[in-house]
């Protein structure tokens, strides 16, 4: 019988098959809690999309205004809509961060063999550190995508930073550095995990988030399992 290669920590080397199969088994066992947490994120994204659509329609009407009075009235009306939309987007972002913490925290607990609960949503750990990591990650991602390659590189090296900050709770710099080290130790496999996560997000967003009720928790379970494997830690069954 061929012995399985082990990491320096004595755990099996990371495998995609292990990540996919563990994520599916765990999702089936905990589908109610996971879909409930994912539903909150999907609902928030839908509301943000609707707010953006309404603002776009109002802006078009302003552009089409002919007389000065119509233009002034449109600007006044649109200004109110714009401020409301901005407030909705900011509130939605903060609520989305809170909901994401709940889902990722639940997935990380499941990798340790702990039970996932709905209370993971309103009992967030490391909220401010997660928020700062998310802002730094998002800003660098947006700036990086101005030249495309830079955005892909940022996504690749920091794909585990949000998992790391919730798991370790040691701050932004530690989370970014930890994710970088994990990826550098498993470069090729990290490319695949990045693609899997990106495809899941894009498909969910294109279909108005409904597939996200399954795709989102499954993808986060998969990424949590790969995070554990990359870090040389055992996965609980």
PDB file of C-alpha atoms in Angstrom:
ATOM      1  CA  UNK A   1       0.000   0.000   0.000  1.00  0.00           C
ATOM      2  CA  UNK A   2       1.404   3.419  -1.049  1.00  0.00           C
ATOM      3  CA  UNK A   3       1.892   5.824   1.800  1.00  0.00           C
ATOM      4  CA  UNK A   4       0.343   9.269   1.421  1.00  0.00           C
ATOM      5  CA  UNK A   5       2.778  12.184   1.348  1.00  0.00           C
ATOM      6  CA  UNK A   6       2.716  14.262   4.493  1.00  0.00           C
ATOM      7  CA  UNK A   7       3.376  17.908   5.225  1.00  0.00           C
ATOM      8  CA  UNK A   8       6.045  18.977   7.765  1.00  0.00           C
ATOM      9  CA  UNK A   9       3.229  19.120  10.353  1.00  0.00           C
ATOM     10  CA  UNK A  10       2.518  15.418   9.756  1.00  0.00           C
ATOM     11  CA  UNK A  11      -0.822  16.008   7.998  1.00  0.00           C
ATOM     12  CA  UNK A  12      -1.639  14.906   4.410  1.00  0.00           C
ATOM     13  CA  UNK A  13      -0.626  17.314   1.667  1.00  0.00           C
ATOM     14  CA  UNK A  14      -3.528  19.469   0.388  1.00  0.00           C
ATOM     15  CA  UNK A  15      -5.735  17.909  -2.275  1.00  0.00           C
ATOM     16  CA  UNK A  16      -8.564  19.446  -4.280  1.00  0.00           C
ATOM     17  CA  UNK A  17     -10.569  16.234  -4.082  1.00  0.00           C
ATOM     18  CA  UNK A  18     -10.435  16.336  -0.302  1.00  0.00           C
ATOM     19  CA  UNK A  19     -11.634  19.937  -0.330  1.00  0.00           C
ATOM     20  CA  UNK A  20     -14.561  19.261  -2.675  1.00  0.00           C
ATOM     21  CA  UNK A  21     -15.708  16.083  -0.939  1.00  0.00           C
ATOM     22  CA  UNK A  22     -15.361  17.484   2.597  1.00  0.00           C
ATOM     23  CA  UNK A  23     -17.257  20.629   1.612  1.00  0.00           C
ATOM     24  CA  UNK A  24     -20.148  18.619   0.128  1.00  0.00           C
ATOM     25  CA  UNK A  25     -20.435  16.226   3.085  1.00  0.00           C
ATOM     26  CA  UNK A  26     -20.363  19.109   5.522  1.00  0.00           C
ATOM     27  CA  UNK A  27     -22.894  21.122   3.521  1.00  0.00           C
ATOM     28  CA  UNK A  28     -25.341  18.199   3.457  1.00  0.00           C
ATOM     29  CA  UNK A  29     -25.034  17.762   7.230  1.00  0.00           C
ATOM     30  CA  UNK A  30     -25.443  21.479   8.009  1.00  0.00           C
ATOM     31  CA  UNK A  31     -27.472  22.771   5.042  1.00  0.00           C
ATOM     32  CA  UNK A  32     -30.159  24.552   7.076  1.00  0.00           C
ATOM     33  CA  UNK A  33     -27.798  26.815   9.020  1.00  0.00           C
ATOM     34  CA  UNK A  34     -25.509  27.416   6.043  1.00  0.00           C
ATOM     35  CA  UNK A  35     -28.314  28.297   3.607  1.00  0.00           C
ATOM     36  CA  UNK A  36     -29.870  30.544   6.261  1.00  0.00           C
ATOM     37  CA  UNK A  37     -26.618  32.475   6.658  1.00  0.00           C
ATOM     38  CA  UNK A  38     -26.091  32.608   2.879  1.00  0.00           C
ATOM     39  CA  UNK A  39     -29.668  33.860   2.334  1.00  0.00           C
ATOM     40  CA  UNK A  40     -28.871  37.005   4.310  1.00  0.00           C
ATOM     41  CA  UNK A  41     -25.853  37.775   2.098  1.00  0.00           C
ATOM     42  CA  UNK A  42     -27.877  37.089  -1.076  1.00  0.00           C
ATOM     43  CA  UNK A  43     -30.731  39.335   0.111  1.00  0.00           C
ATOM     44  CA  UNK A  44     -28.313  42.185   0.901  1.00  0.00           C
ATOM     45  CA  UNK A  45     -26.697  41.898  -2.553  1.00  0.00           C
ATOM     46  CA  UNK A  46     -30.115  41.935  -4.244  1.00  0.00           C
ATOM     47  CA  UNK A  47     -31.109  45.107  -2.381  1.00  0.00           C
ATOM     48  CA  UNK A  48     -27.843  46.791  -3.347  1.00  0.00           C
ATOM     49  CA  UNK A  49     -28.354  45.847  -7.008  1.00  0.00           C
ATOM     50  CA  UNK A  50     -31.911  47.196  -6.940  1.00  0.00           C
ATOM     51  CA  UNK A  51     -30.726  50.465  -5.383  1.00  0.00           C
ATOM     52  CA  UNK A  52     -28.101  50.843  -8.099  1.00  0.00           C
ATOM     53  CA  UNK A  53     -30.650  50.111 -10.849  1.00  0.00           C
ATOM     54  CA  UNK A  54     -33.072  52.744  -9.524  1.00  0.00           C
ATOM     55  CA  UNK A  55     -30.329  55.366  -9.418  1.00  0.00           C
ATOM     56  CA  UNK A  56     -29.287  54.583 -13.015  1.00  0.00           C
ATOM     57  CA  UNK A  57     -32.871  55.046 -14.250  1.00  0.00           C
ATOM     58  CA  UNK A  58     -33.195  58.400 -12.449  1.00  0.00           C
ATOM     59  CA  UNK A  59     -29.858  59.574 -13.867  1.00  0.00           C
ATOM     60  CA  UNK A  60     -31.027  58.810 -17.417  1.00  0.00           C
ATOM     61  CA  UNK A  61     -34.127  60.941 -16.891  1.00  0.00           C
ATOM     62  CA  UNK A  62     -31.898  63.838 -15.789  1.00  0.00           C
ATOM     63  CA  UNK A  63     -29.788  63.528 -18.930  1.00  0.00           C
ATOM     64  CA  UNK A  64     -32.928  63.550 -21.086  1.00  0.00           C
ATOM     65  CA  UNK A  65     -34.317  66.708 -19.377  1.00  0.00           C
ATOM     66  CA  UNK A  66     -34.798  69.556 -21.878  1.00  0.00           C
ATOM     67  CA  UNK A  67     -35.805  72.794 -20.140  1.00  0.00           C
ATOM     68  CA  UNK A  68     -33.949  74.488 -17.323  1.00  0.00           C
ATOM     69  CA  UNK A  69     -36.873  73.989 -14.941  1.00  0.00           C
ATOM     70  CA  UNK A  70     -37.015  70.292 -15.746  1.00  0.00           C
ATOM     71  CA  UNK A  71     -33.281  69.978 -15.258  1.00  0.00           C
ATOM     72  CA  UNK A  72     -33.380  71.796 -11.889  1.00  0.00           C
ATOM     73  CA  UNK A  73     -36.289  69.682 -10.677  1.00  0.00           C
ATOM     74  CA  UNK A  74     -34.566  66.516 -11.846  1.00  0.00           C
ATOM     75  CA  UNK A  75     -31.315  67.430 -10.102  1.00  0.00           C
ATOM     76  CA  UNK A  76     -33.144  68.109  -6.844  1.00  0.00           C
ATOM     77  CA  UNK A  77     -35.068  64.842  -7.061  1.00  0.00           C
ATOM     78  CA  UNK A  78     -32.084  62.816  -8.241  1.00  0.00           C
ATOM     79  CA  UNK A  79     -29.906  64.246  -5.468  1.00  0.00           C
ATOM     80  CA  UNK A  80     -32.268  62.802  -2.875  1.00  0.00           C
ATOM     81  CA  UNK A  81     -32.307  59.427  -4.613  1.00  0.00           C
ATOM     82  CA  UNK A  82     -28.520  59.475  -4.927  1.00  0.00           C
ATOM     83  CA  UNK A  83     -27.971  60.170  -1.229  1.00  0.00           C
ATOM     84  CA  UNK A  84     -30.449  57.443  -0.317  1.00  0.00           C
ATOM     85  CA  UNK A  85     -28.734  54.991  -2.660  1.00  0.00           C
ATOM     86  CA  UNK A  86     -25.305  55.820  -1.245  1.00  0.00           C
ATOM     87  CA  UNK A  87     -26.621  55.278   2.286  1.00  0.00           C
ATOM     88  CA  UNK A  88     -28.130  51.942   1.219  1.00  0.00           C
ATOM     89  CA  UNK A  89     -24.857  50.875  -0.416  1.00  0.00           C
ATOM     90  CA  UNK A  90     -22.772  51.748   2.677  1.00  0.00           C
ATOM     91  CA  UNK A  91     -25.250  50.074   5.030  1.00  0.00           C
ATOM     92  CA  UNK A  92     -25.421  47.087   2.698  1.00  0.00           C
ATOM     93  CA  UNK A  93     -21.635  46.819   2.641  1.00  0.00           C
ATOM     94  CA  UNK A  94     -21.412  46.803   6.455  1.00  0.00           C
ATOM     95  CA  UNK A  95     -24.259  44.295   6.756  1.00  0.00           C
ATOM     96  CA  UNK A  96     -22.647  42.152   4.061  1.00  0.00           C
ATOM     97  CA  UNK A  97     -19.368  42.189   6.009  1.00  0.00           C
ATOM     98  CA  UNK A  98     -21.222  41.134   9.156  1.00  0.00           C
ATOM     99  CA  UNK A  99     -23.073  38.347   7.313  1.00  0.00           C
ATOM    100  CA  UNK A 100     -19.868  37.174   5.614  1.00  0.00           C
ATOM    101  CA  UNK A 101     -18.152  36.953   8.992  1.00  0.00           C
ATOM    102  CA  UNK A 102     -20.986  34.739  10.227  1.00  0.00           C
ATOM    103  CA  UNK A 103     -20.748  32.368   7.269  1.00  0.00           C
ATOM    104  CA  UNK A 104     -16.943  32.137   7.173  1.00  0.00           C
ATOM    105  CA  UNK A 105     -16.767  31.798  10.959  1.00  0.00           C
ATOM    106  CA  UNK A 106     -19.329  28.971  10.807  1.00  0.00           C
ATOM    107  CA  UNK A 107     -17.320  27.211   8.080  1.00  0.00           C
ATOM    108  CA  UNK A 108     -14.064  27.527  10.028  1.00  0.00           C
ATOM    109  CA  UNK A 109     -15.778  26.104  13.116  1.00  0.00           C
ATOM    110  CA  UNK A 110     -16.934  23.122  11.067  1.00  0.00           C
ATOM    111  CA  UNK A 111     -13.344  22.470   9.928  1.00  0.00           C
ATOM    112  CA  UNK A 112     -12.451  22.189  13.632  1.00  0.00           C
ATOM    113  CA  UNK A 113     -15.362  19.853  14.348  1.00  0.00           C
ATOM    114  CA  UNK A 114     -17.413  22.501  16.153  1.00  0.00           C
ATOM    115  CA  UNK A 115     -21.112  23.124  15.518  1.00  0.00           C
ATOM    116  CA  UNK A 116     -22.223  25.980  13.263  1.00  0.00           C
ATOM    117  CA  UNK A 117     -25.031  28.155  14.644  1.00  0.00           C
ATOM    118  CA  UNK A 118     -27.184  31.067  13.491  1.00  0.00           C
ATOM    119  CA  UNK A 119     -25.761  33.010  16.440  1.00  0.00           C
ATOM    120  CA  UNK A 120     -22.441  33.097  14.558  1.00  0.00           C
ATOM    121  CA  UNK A 121     -24.077  35.954  12.639  1.00  0.00           C
ATOM    122  CA  UNK A 122     -24.832  38.257  15.570  1.00  0.00           C
ATOM    123  CA  UNK A 123     -21.877  37.196  17.695  1.00  0.00           C
ATOM    124  CA  UNK A 124     -19.114  38.183  15.264  1.00  0.00           C
ATOM    125  CA  UNK A 125     -15.495  37.724  16.248  1.00  0.00           C
ATOM    126  CA  UNK A 126     -12.799  40.138  15.025  1.00  0.00           C
ATOM    127  CA  UNK A 127     -15.323  42.360  13.183  1.00  0.00           C
ATOM    128  CA  UNK A 128     -13.088  45.416  12.911  1.00  0.00           C
ATOM    129  CA  UNK A 129     -10.033  43.428  11.843  1.00  0.00           C
ATOM    130  CA  UNK A 130     -12.115  41.625   9.220  1.00  0.00           C
ATOM    131  CA  UNK A 131     -13.526  44.949   8.008  1.00  0.00           C
ATOM    132  CA  UNK A 132     -10.048  46.472   7.662  1.00  0.00           C
ATOM    133  CA  UNK A 133      -8.717  43.399   5.857  1.00  0.00           C
ATOM    134  CA  UNK A 134     -11.704  43.483   3.501  1.00  0.00           C
ATOM    135  CA  UNK A 135     -11.182  47.191   2.746  1.00  0.00           C
ATOM    136  CA  UNK A 136      -7.442  46.781   2.110  1.00  0.00           C
ATOM    137  CA  UNK A 137      -8.048  43.672  -0.004  1.00  0.00           C
ATOM    138  CA  UNK A 138     -10.856  45.329  -2.019  1.00  0.00           C
ATOM    139  CA  UNK A 139      -8.973  48.590  -2.656  1.00  0.00           C
ATOM    140  CA  UNK A 140      -5.831  46.742  -3.781  1.00  0.00           C
ATOM    141  CA  UNK A 141      -7.975  44.449  -5.934  1.00  0.00           C
ATOM    142  CA  UNK A 142      -9.696  47.381  -7.660  1.00  0.00           C
ATOM    143  CA  UNK A 143      -6.414  49.213  -8.234  1.00  0.00           C
ATOM    144  CA  UNK A 144      -4.786  46.010  -9.418  1.00  0.00           C
ATOM    145  CA  UNK A 145      -7.503  45.308 -11.971  1.00  0.00           C
ATOM    146  CA  UNK A 146      -6.702  48.618 -13.659  1.00  0.00           C
ATOM    147  CA  UNK A 147      -3.938  46.611 -15.300  1.00  0.00           C
ATOM    148  CA  UNK A 148      -5.795  43.244 -14.997  1.00  0.00           C
ATOM    149  CA  UNK A 149      -2.678  41.218 -14.140  1.00  0.00           C
ATOM    150  CA  UNK A 150      -2.198  43.130 -10.896  1.00  0.00           C
ATOM    151  CA  UNK A 151      -5.750  42.349  -9.791  1.00  0.00           C
ATOM    152  CA  UNK A 152      -5.343  38.659 -10.498  1.00  0.00           C
ATOM    153  CA  UNK A 153      -2.079  38.653  -8.549  1.00  0.00           C
ATOM    154  CA  UNK A 154      -3.699  40.368  -5.536  1.00  0.00           C
ATOM    155  CA  UNK A 155      -6.619  37.928  -5.657  1.00  0.00           C
ATOM    156  CA  UNK A 156      -4.188  35.012  -5.823  1.00  0.00           C
ATOM    157  CA  UNK A 157      -1.839  35.912  -2.964  1.00  0.00           C
ATOM    158  CA  UNK A 158      -4.511  37.215  -0.557  1.00  0.00           C
ATOM    159  CA  UNK A 159      -7.358  34.814  -1.265  1.00  0.00           C
ATOM    160  CA  UNK A 160      -7.159  33.410   2.289  1.00  0.00           C
ATOM    161  CA  UNK A 161      -6.670  36.699   4.188  1.00  0.00           C
ATOM    162  CA  UNK A 162     -10.299  36.910   5.376  1.00  0.00           C
ATOM    163  CA  UNK A 163     -10.206  33.316   6.600  1.00  0.00           C
ATOM    164  CA  UNK A 164      -6.889  33.918   8.345  1.00  0.00           C
ATOM    165  CA  UNK A 165      -8.014  37.052  10.202  1.00  0.00           C
ATOM    166  CA  UNK A 166     -11.090  35.264  11.572  1.00  0.00           C
ATOM    167  CA  UNK A 167      -9.155  32.110  12.411  1.00  0.00           C
ATOM    168  CA  UNK A 168      -6.099  33.723  14.008  1.00  0.00           C
ATOM    169  CA  UNK A 169      -7.370  37.173  15.015  1.00  0.00           C
ATOM    170  CA  UNK A 170      -3.919  38.737  14.792  1.00  0.00           C
ATOM    171  CA  UNK A 171      -4.615  41.788  12.647  1.00  0.00           C
ATOM    172  CA  UNK A 172      -4.460  42.944   9.052  1.00  0.00           C
ATOM    173  CA  UNK A 173      -0.716  42.595   8.458  1.00  0.00           C
ATOM    174  CA  UNK A 174      -0.637  39.086   9.903  1.00  0.00           C
ATOM    175  CA  UNK A 175      -3.647  37.971   7.820  1.00  0.00           C
ATOM    176  CA  UNK A 176      -2.192  39.287   4.563  1.00  0.00           C
ATOM    177  CA  UNK A 177       1.219  37.805   5.314  1.00  0.00           C
ATOM    178  CA  UNK A 178      -0.220  34.464   6.385  1.00  0.00           C
ATOM    179  CA  UNK A 179      -2.275  34.179   3.195  1.00  0.00           C
ATOM    180  CA  UNK A 180       0.794  35.073   1.120  1.00  0.00           C
ATOM    181  CA  UNK A 181       2.888  32.367   2.798  1.00  0.00           C
ATOM    182  CA  UNK A 182       0.193  29.725   2.326  1.00  0.00           C
ATOM    183  CA  UNK A 183      -0.115  30.541  -1.376  1.00  0.00           C
ATOM    184  CA  UNK A 184       3.647  30.615  -1.939  1.00  0.00           C
ATOM    185  CA  UNK A 185       3.917  27.144  -0.411  1.00  0.00           C
ATOM    186  CA  UNK A 186       1.265  25.758  -2.798  1.00  0.00           C
ATOM    187  CA  UNK A 187       1.438  28.033  -5.837  1.00  0.00           C
ATOM    188  CA  UNK A 188      -0.198  25.839  -8.487  1.00  0.00           C
ATOM    189  CA  UNK A 189      -2.976  24.556  -6.271  1.00  0.00           C
ATOM    190  CA  UNK A 190      -3.678  28.110  -5.091  1.00  0.00           C
ATOM    191  CA  UNK A 191      -4.354  29.118  -8.707  1.00  0.00           C
ATOM    192  CA  UNK A 192      -7.095  26.470  -8.880  1.00  0.00           C
ATOM    193  CA  UNK A 193      -8.686  27.472  -5.562  1.00  0.00           C
ATOM    194  CA  UNK A 194      -8.724  31.104  -6.746  1.00  0.00           C
ATOM    195  CA  UNK A 195     -10.484  30.121  -9.987  1.00  0.00           C
ATOM    196  CA  UNK A 196     -13.054  27.959  -8.170  1.00  0.00           C
ATOM    197  CA  UNK A 197     -13.952  30.801  -5.800  1.00  0.00           C
ATOM    198  CA  UNK A 198     -14.074  33.405  -8.594  1.00  0.00           C
ATOM    199  CA  UNK A 199     -16.341  31.258 -10.802  1.00  0.00           C
ATOM    200  CA  UNK A 200     -18.714  30.588  -7.885  1.00  0.00           C
ATOM    201  CA  UNK A 201     -19.006  34.326  -7.141  1.00  0.00           C
ATOM    202  CA  UNK A 202     -19.513  35.289 -10.807  1.00  0.00           C
ATOM    203  CA  UNK A 203     -22.175  32.636 -11.454  1.00  0.00           C
ATOM    204  CA  UNK A 204     -24.043  33.624  -8.305  1.00  0.00           C
ATOM    205  CA  UNK A 205     -23.928  37.323  -9.217  1.00  0.00           C
ATOM    206  CA  UNK A 206     -24.970  36.835 -12.865  1.00  0.00           C
ATOM    207  CA  UNK A 207     -28.031  34.830 -11.863  1.00  0.00           C
ATOM    208  CA  UNK A 208     -29.132  37.456  -9.313  1.00  0.00           C
ATOM    209  CA  UNK A 209     -27.713  35.581  -6.376  1.00  0.00           C
ATOM    210  CA  UNK A 210     -30.270  32.743  -6.195  1.00  0.00           C
ATOM    211  CA  UNK A 211     -27.668  30.004  -6.869  1.00  0.00           C
ATOM    212  CA  UNK A 212     -25.691  31.651  -4.078  1.00  0.00           C
ATOM    213  CA  UNK A 213     -27.953  29.944  -1.550  1.00  0.00           C
ATOM    214  CA  UNK A 214     -26.030  26.765  -2.380  1.00  0.00           C
ATOM    215  CA  UNK A 215     -22.916  27.971  -4.206  1.00  0.00           C
ATOM    216  CA  UNK A 216     -21.883  30.525  -1.582  1.00  0.00           C
ATOM    217  CA  UNK A 217     -21.855  28.256   1.489  1.00  0.00           C
ATOM    218  CA  UNK A 218     -20.374  25.381  -0.539  1.00  0.00           C
ATOM    219  CA  UNK A 219     -17.601  27.616  -1.905  1.00  0.00           C
ATOM    220  CA  UNK A 220     -16.797  28.997   1.559  1.00  0.00           C
ATOM    221  CA  UNK A 221     -16.707  25.476   2.975  1.00  0.00           C
ATOM    222  CA  UNK A 222     -14.369  24.484   0.140  1.00  0.00           C
ATOM    223  CA  UNK A 223     -12.097  27.478   0.730  1.00  0.00           C
ATOM    224  CA  UNK A 224     -12.106  26.871   4.485  1.00  0.00           C
ATOM    225  CA  UNK A 225     -11.073  23.259   3.934  1.00  0.00           C
ATOM    226  CA  UNK A 226      -8.295  24.285   1.546  1.00  0.00           C
ATOM    227  CA  UNK A 227      -7.164  26.951   4.027  1.00  0.00           C
ATOM    228  CA  UNK A 228      -6.831  24.268   6.708  1.00  0.00           C
ATOM    229  CA  UNK A 229      -5.013  21.920   4.337  1.00  0.00           C
ATOM    230  CA  UNK A 230      -2.653  24.644   3.105  1.00  0.00           C
ATOM    231  CA  UNK A 231      -1.891  25.480   6.730  1.00  0.00           C
ATOM    232  CA  UNK A 232      -1.086  21.831   7.504  1.00  0.00           C
ATOM    233  CA  UNK A 233      -4.003  21.429   9.910  1.00  0.00           C
ATOM    234  CA  UNK A 234      -6.324  18.402  10.056  1.00  0.00           C
ATOM    235  CA  UNK A 235      -9.929  18.589   8.834  1.00  0.00           C
ATOM    236  CA  UNK A 236     -12.604  17.401  11.239  1.00  0.00           C
ATOM    237  CA  UNK A 237     -15.185  14.965   9.831  1.00  0.00           C
TER     238      UNK A 237
END
